């Protein structure tokens, strides 16, 4: 993804505040990957886990507390630089926001416990263009078949790159791996519009996204499973789940976007 899109993300991460909770989607793992764990945990095996589009590595570090080998990759060198800086700092303990209820998650999946015997495995971080087949093949050759965590990446990509990223996921999972994919639902556009239309202006974390030329939430829900089917994978599980944000509503309650999730892989894997 060379050019304007890559430049937008590089400048975004270069300019973003470093304090926790200041990037629009960079919510604590207990509200993000922790909510997703019961959904993908039953499908992931003992394979390496790739956090594709890892940003500053908040969720990657969470995953590394549960899986022996975790690699976070991102297009932005600035994001990877931040991830490497903080790799030694584990996520803080779970903390429920005052008055916040746990939104409903649909789809099967038993609770997956922490795996303390696998704790303290530091994740690795790499700058990698997920739409570059050669770079992805090289990672696959190094790691072998992987499980992939892909959160909120496709919706803000250029449309022509979405099928390429799905194909990259198919390369990484191989015959037996699984991919967990979660993307904001079209219904979340109303939440975004409400935030943008606040009388005092949008929250700074959201304004920063648009100021850097990033355009989120411009993807039909139905297109997501089709990208992976066209890449040769089957949808093995799916449902809805909240996608946590770092901004609050007018009453101070932390906001979530509605999202859809799926698990993809080869059925005979």
PDB file of N, CA and C in Angstrom, residues 61-146:
ATOM      1  N   UNK A  61       0.127  -7.288  22.873  1.00  0.00           N
ATOM      2  CA  UNK A  61       0.693  -7.653  24.171  1.00  0.00           C
ATOM      3  C   UNK A  61      -0.284  -8.498  24.979  1.00  0.00           C
ATOM      4  N   UNK A  62      -1.558  -8.201  24.855  1.00  0.00           N
ATOM      5  CA  UNK A  62      -2.583  -9.023  25.507  1.00  0.00           C
ATOM      6  C   UNK A  62      -2.543 -10.450  24.961  1.00  0.00           C
ATOM      7  N   UNK A  63      -2.476 -10.581  23.642  1.00  0.00           N
ATOM      8  CA  UNK A  63      -2.447 -11.913  23.026  1.00  0.00           C
ATOM      9  C   UNK A  63      -1.208 -12.687  23.462  1.00  0.00           C
ATOM     10  N   UNK A  64      -0.105 -11.973  23.659  1.00  0.00           N
ATOM     11  CA  UNK A  64       1.145 -12.638  24.044  1.00  0.00           C
ATOM     12  C   UNK A  64       1.090 -13.206  25.451  1.00  0.00           C
ATOM     13  N   UNK A  65       0.135 -12.784  26.241  1.00  0.00           N
ATOM     14  CA  UNK A  65      -0.056 -13.374  27.564  1.00  0.00           C
ATOM     15  C   UNK A  65      -0.772 -14.716  27.486  1.00  0.00           C
ATOM     16  N   UNK A  66      -1.248 -15.065  26.300  1.00  0.00           N
ATOM     17  CA  UNK A  66      -2.063 -16.272  26.158  1.00  0.00           C
ATOM     18  C   UNK A  66      -1.558 -17.256  25.114  1.00  0.00           C
ATOM     19  N   UNK A  67      -0.667 -16.813  24.234  1.00  0.00           N
ATOM     20  CA  UNK A  67      -0.152 -17.673  23.178  1.00  0.00           C
ATOM     21  C   UNK A  67       1.366 -17.598  23.158  1.00  0.00           C
ATOM     22  N   UNK A  68       2.023 -18.736  22.886  1.00  0.00           N
ATOM     23  CA  UNK A  68       3.490 -18.795  23.006  1.00  0.00           C
ATOM     24  C   UNK A  68       4.246 -17.893  22.046  1.00  0.00           C
ATOM     25  N   UNK A  69       3.751 -17.732  20.821  1.00  0.00           N
ATOM     26  CA  UNK A  69       4.439 -16.858  19.870  1.00  0.00           C
ATOM     27  C   UNK A  69       3.428 -15.939  19.201  1.00  0.00           C
ATOM     28  N   UNK A  70       3.625 -14.648  19.369  1.00  0.00           N
ATOM     29  CA  UNK A  70       2.726 -13.645  18.805  1.00  0.00           C
ATOM     30  C   UNK A  70       3.570 -12.619  18.062  1.00  0.00           C
ATOM     31  N   UNK A  71       3.174 -12.320  16.835  1.00  0.00           N
ATOM     32  CA  UNK A  71       3.868 -11.345  16.006  1.00  0.00           C
ATOM     33  C   UNK A  71       2.864 -10.274  15.599  1.00  0.00           C
ATOM     34  N   UNK A  72       3.170  -9.023  15.921  1.00  0.00           N
ATOM     35  CA  UNK A  72       2.344  -7.903  15.491  1.00  0.00           C
ATOM     36  C   UNK A  72       2.950  -7.256  14.268  1.00  0.00           C
ATOM     37  N   UNK A  73       2.137  -7.048  13.239  1.00  0.00           N
ATOM     38  CA  UNK A  73       2.625  -6.408  12.013  1.00  0.00           C
ATOM     39  C   UNK A  73       1.741  -5.217  11.679  1.00  0.00           C
ATOM     40  N   UNK A  74       2.362  -4.201  11.134  1.00  0.00           N
ATOM     41  CA  UNK A  74       1.622  -3.001  10.761  1.00  0.00           C
ATOM     42  C   UNK A  74       2.342  -2.306   9.614  1.00  0.00           C
ATOM     43  N   UNK A  75       1.557  -1.597   8.814  1.00  0.00           N
ATOM     44  CA  UNK A  75       2.104  -0.848   7.687  1.00  0.00           C
ATOM     45  C   UNK A  75       3.004   0.289   8.149  1.00  0.00           C
ATOM     46  N   UNK A  76       2.685   0.866   9.305  1.00  0.00           N
ATOM     47  CA  UNK A  76       3.364   2.074   9.763  1.00  0.00           C
ATOM     48  C   UNK A  76       4.612   1.770  10.576  1.00  0.00           C
ATOM     49  N   UNK A  77       5.732   2.305  10.134  1.00  0.00           N
ATOM     50  CA  UNK A  77       6.980   2.191  10.904  1.00  0.00           C
ATOM     51  C   UNK A  77       6.857   2.913  12.239  1.00  0.00           C
ATOM     52  N   UNK A  78       6.151   4.045  12.250  1.00  0.00           N
ATOM     53  CA  UNK A  78       5.981   4.790  13.497  1.00  0.00           C
ATOM     54  C   UNK A  78       5.188   3.983  14.513  1.00  0.00           C
ATOM     55  N   UNK A  79       4.142   3.283  14.060  1.00  0.00           N
ATOM     56  CA  UNK A  79       3.360   2.447  14.970  1.00  0.00           C
ATOM     57  C   UNK A  79       4.213   1.319  15.535  1.00  0.00           C
ATOM     58  N   UNK A  80       4.992   0.680  14.675  1.00  0.00           N
ATOM     59  CA  UNK A  80       5.847  -0.414  15.131  1.00  0.00           C
ATOM     60  C   UNK A  80       6.898   0.098  16.110  1.00  0.00           C
ATOM     61  N   UNK A  81       7.410   1.280  15.863  1.00  0.00           N
ATOM     62  CA  UNK A  81       8.360   1.864  16.801  1.00  0.00           C
ATOM     63  C   UNK A  81       7.756   2.034  18.180  1.00  0.00           C
ATOM     64  N   UNK A  82       6.513   2.490  18.228  1.00  0.00           N
ATOM     65  CA  UNK A  82       5.836   2.634  19.525  1.00  0.00           C
ATOM     66  C   UNK A  82       5.600   1.271  20.173  1.00  0.00           C
ATOM     67  N   UNK A  83       5.196   0.308  19.372  1.00  0.00           N
ATOM     68  CA  UNK A  83       4.941  -1.028  19.915  1.00  0.00           C
ATOM     69  C   UNK A  83       6.200  -1.603  20.546  1.00  0.00           C
ATOM     70  N   UNK A  84       7.327  -1.413  19.887  1.00  0.00           N
ATOM     71  CA  UNK A  84       8.586  -1.939  20.421  1.00  0.00           C
ATOM     72  C   UNK A  84       8.992  -1.223  21.709  1.00  0.00           C
ATOM     73  N   UNK A  85       8.687   0.066  21.779  1.00  0.00           N
ATOM     74  CA  UNK A  85       9.025   0.832  22.978  1.00  0.00           C
ATOM     75  C   UNK A  85       8.272   0.326  24.208  1.00  0.00           C
ATOM     76  N   UNK A  86       7.044  -0.125  23.989  1.00  0.00           N
ATOM     77  CA  UNK A  86       6.196  -0.502  25.121  1.00  0.00           C
ATOM     78  C   UNK A  86       6.087  -2.006  25.328  1.00  0.00           C
ATOM     79  N   UNK A  87       6.848  -2.778  24.570  1.00  0.00           N
ATOM     80  CA  UNK A  87       6.674  -4.228  24.622  1.00  0.00           C
ATOM     81  C   UNK A  87       6.955  -4.786  26.010  1.00  0.00           C
ATOM     82  N   UNK A  88       7.788  -4.124  26.776  1.00  0.00           N
ATOM     83  CA  UNK A  88       8.102  -4.631  28.107  1.00  0.00           C
ATOM     84  C   UNK A  88       7.040  -4.270  29.136  1.00  0.00           C
ATOM     85  N   UNK A  89       6.099  -3.402  28.766  1.00  0.00           N
ATOM     86  CA  UNK A  89       5.068  -2.989  29.718  1.00  0.00           C
ATOM     87  C   UNK A  89       3.807  -3.809  29.489  1.00  0.00           C
ATOM     88  N   UNK A  90       3.461  -4.736  30.389  1.00  0.00           N
ATOM     89  CA  UNK A  90       2.265  -5.554  30.193  1.00  0.00           C
ATOM     90  C   UNK A  90       1.008  -4.731  30.369  1.00  0.00           C
ATOM     91  N   UNK A  91      -0.110  -5.162  29.759  1.00  0.00           N
ATOM     92  CA  UNK A  91      -1.361  -4.442  29.952  1.00  0.00           C
ATOM     93  C   UNK A  91      -1.729  -4.417  31.425  1.00  0.00           C
ATOM     94  N   UNK A  92      -2.384  -3.377  31.854  1.00  0.00           N
ATOM     95  CA  UNK A  92      -2.809  -3.270  33.247  1.00  0.00           C
ATOM     96  C   UNK A  92      -3.928  -4.233  33.555  1.00  0.00           C
ATOM     97  N   UNK A  93      -4.282  -4.360  34.836  1.00  0.00           N
ATOM     98  CA  UNK A  93      -5.363  -5.264  35.221  1.00  0.00           C
ATOM     99  C   UNK A  93      -6.695  -4.775  34.689  1.00  0.00           C
ATOM    100  N   UNK A  94      -7.599  -5.696  34.529  1.00  0.00           N
ATOM    101  CA  UNK A  94      -8.919  -5.347  34.024  1.00  0.00           C
ATOM    102  C   UNK A  94      -9.575  -4.340  34.945  1.00  0.00           C
ATOM    103  N   UNK A  95     -10.176  -3.324  34.350  1.00  0.00           N
ATOM    104  CA  UNK A  95     -10.870  -2.318  35.144  1.00  0.00           C
ATOM    105  C   UNK A  95     -12.151  -1.942  34.441  1.00  0.00           C
ATOM    106  N   UNK A  96     -13.274  -2.217  35.060  1.00  0.00           N
ATOM    107  CA  UNK A  96     -14.560  -1.887  34.463  1.00  0.00           C
ATOM    108  C   UNK A  96     -14.817  -0.401  34.619  1.00  0.00           C
ATOM    109  N   UNK A  97     -15.269   0.236  33.556  1.00  0.00           N
ATOM    110  CA  UNK A  97     -15.588   1.653  33.634  1.00  0.00           C
ATOM    111  C   UNK A  97     -16.836   1.843  34.478  1.00  0.00           C
ATOM    112  N   UNK A  98     -16.907   2.910  35.257  1.00  0.00           N
ATOM    113  CA  UNK A  98     -18.070   3.141  36.095  1.00  0.00           C
ATOM    114  C   UNK A  98     -19.340   3.187  35.278  1.00  0.00           C
ATOM    115  N   UNK A  99     -20.317   2.400  35.677  1.00  0.00           N
ATOM    116  CA  UNK A  99     -21.611   2.407  35.015  1.00  0.00           C
ATOM    117  C   UNK A  99     -21.640   1.697  33.690  1.00  0.00           C
ATOM    118  N   UNK A 100     -20.529   1.123  33.276  1.00  0.00           N
ATOM    119  CA  UNK A 100     -20.488   0.478  31.967  1.00  0.00           C
ATOM    120  C   UNK A 100     -20.956  -0.957  32.075  1.00  0.00           C
ATOM    121  N   UNK A 101     -21.901  -1.323  31.228  1.00  0.00           N
ATOM    122  CA  UNK A 101     -22.361  -2.701  31.176  1.00  0.00           C
ATOM    123  C   UNK A 101     -21.612  -3.411  30.069  1.00  0.00           C
ATOM    124  N   UNK A 102     -21.537  -4.734  30.154  1.00  0.00           N
ATOM    125  CA  UNK A 102     -20.895  -5.508  29.102  1.00  0.00           C
ATOM    126  C   UNK A 102     -21.899  -5.751  27.993  1.00  0.00           C
ATOM    127  N   UNK A 103     -21.691  -5.192  26.774  1.00  0.00           N
ATOM    128  CA  UNK A 103     -22.637  -5.372  25.694  1.00  0.00           C
ATOM    129  C   UNK A 103     -22.699  -6.828  25.247  1.00  0.00           C
ATOM    130  N   UNK A 104     -23.810  -7.151  24.605  1.00  0.00           N
ATOM    131  CA  UNK A 104     -24.031  -8.529  24.199  1.00  0.00           C
ATOM    132  C   UNK A 104     -23.104  -8.924  23.064  1.00  0.00           C
ATOM    133  N   UNK A 105     -22.650 -10.155  23.113  1.00  0.00           N
ATOM    134  CA  UNK A 105     -21.851 -10.758  22.056  1.00  0.00           C
ATOM    135  C   UNK A 105     -22.612 -11.972  21.584  1.00  0.00           C
ATOM    136  N   UNK A 106     -22.881 -12.064  20.295  1.00  0.00           N
ATOM    137  CA  UNK A 106     -23.605 -13.209  19.785  1.00  0.00           C
ATOM    138  C   UNK A 106     -22.667 -14.165  19.090  1.00  0.00           C
ATOM    139  N   UNK A 107     -23.036 -15.425  19.112  1.00  0.00           N
ATOM    140  CA  UNK A 107     -22.230 -16.475  18.513  1.00  0.00           C
ATOM    141  C   UNK A 107     -21.710 -17.388  19.590  1.00  0.00           C
ATOM    142  N   UNK A 108     -21.490 -18.661  19.263  1.00  0.00           N
ATOM    143  CA  UNK A 108     -21.019 -19.600  20.257  1.00  0.00           C
ATOM    144  C   UNK A 108     -19.593 -19.325  20.673  1.00  0.00           C
ATOM    145  N   UNK A 109     -19.167 -19.967  21.726  1.00  0.00           N
ATOM    146  CA  UNK A 109     -17.791 -19.807  22.181  1.00  0.00           C
ATOM    147  C   UNK A 109     -17.725 -19.777  23.680  1.00  0.00           C
ATOM    148  N   UNK A 110     -17.220 -20.832  24.322  1.00  0.00           N
ATOM    149  CA  UNK A 110     -17.108 -20.850  25.769  1.00  0.00           C
ATOM    150  C   UNK A 110     -16.039 -19.882  26.250  1.00  0.00           C
ATOM    151  N   UNK A 111     -16.108 -19.546  27.525  1.00  0.00           N
ATOM    152  CA  UNK A 111     -15.090 -18.676  28.114  1.00  0.00           C
ATOM    153  C   UNK A 111     -13.735 -19.353  28.023  1.00  0.00           C
ATOM    154  N   UNK A 112     -12.710 -18.588  27.643  1.00  0.00           N
ATOM    155  CA  UNK A 112     -11.360 -19.120  27.533  1.00  0.00           C
ATOM    156  C   UNK A 112     -10.530 -18.517  28.654  1.00  0.00           C
ATOM    157  N   UNK A 113      -9.991 -19.324  29.553  1.00  0.00           N
ATOM    158  CA  UNK A 113      -9.252 -18.774  30.689  1.00  0.00           C
ATOM    159  C   UNK A 113      -7.886 -18.249  30.272  1.00  0.00           C
ATOM    160  N   UNK A 114      -7.305 -17.414  31.177  1.00  0.00           N
ATOM    161  CA  UNK A 114      -5.909 -17.027  30.995  1.00  0.00           C
ATOM    162  C   UNK A 114      -5.039 -18.269  31.025  1.00  0.00           C
ATOM    163  N   UNK A 115      -3.860 -18.166  30.420  1.00  0.00           N
ATOM    164  CA  UNK A 115      -2.935 -19.293  30.406  1.00  0.00           C
ATOM    165  C   UNK A 115      -1.643 -18.848  31.067  1.00  0.00           C
ATOM    166  N   UNK A 116      -1.604 -18.835  32.399  1.00  0.00           N
ATOM    167  CA  UNK A 116      -0.420 -18.296  33.079  1.00  0.00           C
ATOM    168  C   UNK A 116       0.855 -19.027  32.734  1.00  0.00           C
ATOM    169  N   UNK A 117       0.750 -20.303  32.341  1.00  0.00           N
ATOM    170  CA  UNK A 117       1.965 -21.044  31.994  1.00  0.00           C
ATOM    171  C   UNK A 117       2.570 -20.528  30.704  1.00  0.00           C
ATOM    172  N   UNK A 118       1.809 -19.729  29.951  1.00  0.00           N
ATOM    173  CA  UNK A 118       2.308 -19.173  28.696  1.00  0.00           C
ATOM    174  C   UNK A 118       2.591 -17.674  28.816  1.00  0.00           C
ATOM    175  N   UNK A 119       2.504 -17.126  30.023  1.00  0.00           N
ATOM    176  CA  UNK A 119       2.675 -15.694  30.201  1.00  0.00           C
ATOM    177  C   UNK A 119       4.131 -15.287  29.975  1.00  0.00           C
ATOM    178  N   UNK A 120       4.313 -13.980  29.825  1.00  0.00           N
ATOM    179  CA  UNK A 120       5.648 -13.388  29.712  1.00  0.00           C
ATOM    180  C   UNK A 120       6.371 -13.751  28.418  1.00  0.00           C
ATOM    181  N   UNK A 121       5.634 -14.136  27.388  1.00  0.00           N
ATOM    182  CA  UNK A 121       6.226 -14.318  26.068  1.00  0.00           C
ATOM    183  C   UNK A 121       6.146 -12.974  25.352  1.00  0.00           C
ATOM    184  N   UNK A 122       7.245 -12.289  25.220  1.00  0.00           N
ATOM    185  CA  UNK A 122       7.232 -10.972  24.584  1.00  0.00           C
ATOM    186  C   UNK A 122       6.882 -11.114  23.110  1.00  0.00           C
ATOM    187  N   UNK A 123       5.951 -10.308  22.615  1.00  0.00           N
ATOM    188  CA  UNK A 123       5.633 -10.372  21.185  1.00  0.00           C
ATOM    189  C   UNK A 123       6.737  -9.757  20.348  1.00  0.00           C
ATOM    190  N   UNK A 124       6.754 -10.140  19.103  1.00  0.00           N
ATOM    191  CA  UNK A 124       7.671  -9.567  18.117  1.00  0.00           C
ATOM    192  C   UNK A 124       6.863  -8.582  17.279  1.00  0.00           C
ATOM    193  N   UNK A 125       7.508  -7.528  16.812  1.00  0.00           N
ATOM    194  CA  UNK A 125       6.816  -6.535  15.993  1.00  0.00           C
ATOM    195  C   UNK A 125       7.587  -6.292  14.708  1.00  0.00           C
ATOM    196  N   UNK A 126       6.840  -6.232  13.595  1.00  0.00           N
ATOM    197  CA  UNK A 126       7.447  -6.039  12.279  1.00  0.00           C
ATOM    198  C   UNK A 126       6.657  -4.992  11.490  1.00  0.00           C
ATOM    199  N   UNK A 127       7.350  -4.173  10.747  1.00  0.00           N
ATOM    200  CA  UNK A 127       6.701  -3.320   9.755  1.00  0.00           C
ATOM    201  C   UNK A 127       6.479  -4.168   8.507  1.00  0.00           C
ATOM    202  N   UNK A 128       5.221  -4.260   8.072  1.00  0.00           N
ATOM    203  CA  UNK A 128       4.883  -5.125   6.939  1.00  0.00           C
ATOM    204  C   UNK A 128       3.624  -4.608   6.271  1.00  0.00           C
ATOM    205  N   UNK A 129       3.630  -4.584   4.962  1.00  0.00           N
ATOM    206  CA  UNK A 129       2.464  -4.209   4.166  1.00  0.00           C
ATOM    207  C   UNK A 129       1.640  -5.467   3.908  1.00  0.00           C
ATOM    208  N   UNK A 130       0.474  -5.554   4.536  1.00  0.00           N
ATOM    209  CA  UNK A 130      -0.350  -6.750   4.421  1.00  0.00           C
ATOM    210  C   UNK A 130      -0.932  -6.952   3.029  1.00  0.00           C
ATOM    211  N   UNK A 131      -0.838  -5.926   2.172  1.00  0.00           N
ATOM    212  CA  UNK A 131      -1.297  -6.070   0.793  1.00  0.00           C
ATOM    213  C   UNK A 131      -0.168  -6.449  -0.157  1.00  0.00           C
ATOM    214  N   UNK A 132       1.015  -6.717   0.381  1.00  0.00           N
ATOM    215  CA  UNK A 132       2.182  -7.105  -0.424  1.00  0.00           C
ATOM    216  C   UNK A 132       2.332  -8.623  -0.364  1.00  0.00           C
ATOM    217  N   UNK A 133       1.965  -9.348  -1.419  1.00  0.00           N
ATOM    218  CA  UNK A 133       1.997 -10.817  -1.362  1.00  0.00           C
ATOM    219  C   UNK A 133       3.376 -11.370  -1.046  1.00  0.00           C
ATOM    220  N   UNK A 134       4.426 -10.753  -1.588  1.00  0.00           N
ATOM    221  CA  UNK A 134       5.777 -11.253  -1.346  1.00  0.00           C
ATOM    222  C   UNK A 134       6.173 -11.152   0.112  1.00  0.00           C
ATOM    223  N   UNK A 135       5.871 -10.022   0.747  1.00  0.00           N
ATOM    224  CA  UNK A 135       6.203  -9.844   2.163  1.00  0.00           C
ATOM    225  C   UNK A 135       5.425 -10.815   3.034  1.00  0.00           C
ATOM    226  N   UNK A 136       4.180 -11.038   2.679  1.00  0.00           N
ATOM    227  CA  UNK A 136       3.347 -11.952   3.466  1.00  0.00           C
ATOM    228  C   UNK A 136       3.814 -13.397   3.283  1.00  0.00           C
ATOM    229  N   UNK A 137       4.189 -13.763   2.061  1.00  0.00           N
ATOM    230  CA  UNK A 137       4.704 -15.120   1.842  1.00  0.00           C
ATOM    231  C   UNK A 137       5.977 -15.362   2.650  1.00  0.00           C
ATOM    232  N   UNK A 138       6.834 -14.351   2.724  1.00  0.00           N
ATOM    233  CA  UNK A 138       8.070 -14.498   3.491  1.00  0.00           C
ATOM    234  C   UNK A 138       7.760 -14.708   4.977  1.00  0.00           C
ATOM    235  N   UNK A 139       6.777 -13.999   5.503  1.00  0.00           N
ATOM    236  CA  UNK A 139       6.395 -14.184   6.901  1.00  0.00           C
ATOM    237  C   UNK A 139       5.817 -15.576   7.117  1.00  0.00           C
ATOM    238  N   UNK A 140       5.015 -16.031   6.175  1.00  0.00           N
ATOM    239  CA  UNK A 140       4.426 -17.380   6.265  1.00  0.00           C
ATOM    240  C   UNK A 140       5.519 -18.450   6.243  1.00  0.00           C
ATOM    241  N   UNK A 141       6.517 -18.268   5.396  1.00  0.00           N
ATOM    242  CA  UNK A 141       7.604 -19.241   5.328  1.00  0.00           C
ATOM    243  C   UNK A 141       8.394 -19.270   6.635  1.00  0.00           C
ATOM    244  N   UNK A 142       8.519 -18.129   7.261  1.00  0.00           N
ATOM    245  CA  UNK A 142       9.239 -18.062   8.534  1.00  0.00           C
ATOM    246  C   UNK A 142       8.455 -18.699   9.674  1.00  0.00           C
ATOM    247  N   UNK A 143       7.154 -18.401   9.759  1.00  0.00           N
ATOM    248  CA  UNK A 143       6.353 -18.810  10.916  1.00  0.00           C
ATOM    249  C   UNK A 143       5.647 -20.145  10.735  1.00  0.00           C
ATOM    250  N   UNK A 144       5.436 -20.554   9.493  1.00  0.00           N
ATOM    251  CA  UNK A 144       4.559 -21.693   9.248  1.00  0.00           C
ATOM    252  C   UNK A 144       3.109 -21.244   9.293  1.00  0.00           C
ATOM    253  N   UNK A 145       2.192 -22.193   9.345  1.00  0.00           N
ATOM    254  CA  UNK A 145       0.771 -21.842   9.391  1.00  0.00           C
ATOM    255  C   UNK A 145       0.462 -21.081  10.674  1.00  0.00           C
ATOM    256  N   UNK A 146      -0.353 -20.053  10.545  1.00  0.00           N
ATOM    257  CA  UNK A 146      -0.623 -19.133  11.653  1.00  0.00           C
ATOM    258  C   UNK A 146      -2.121 -19.045  11.929  1.00  0.00           C
TER     259      UNK A 146
END
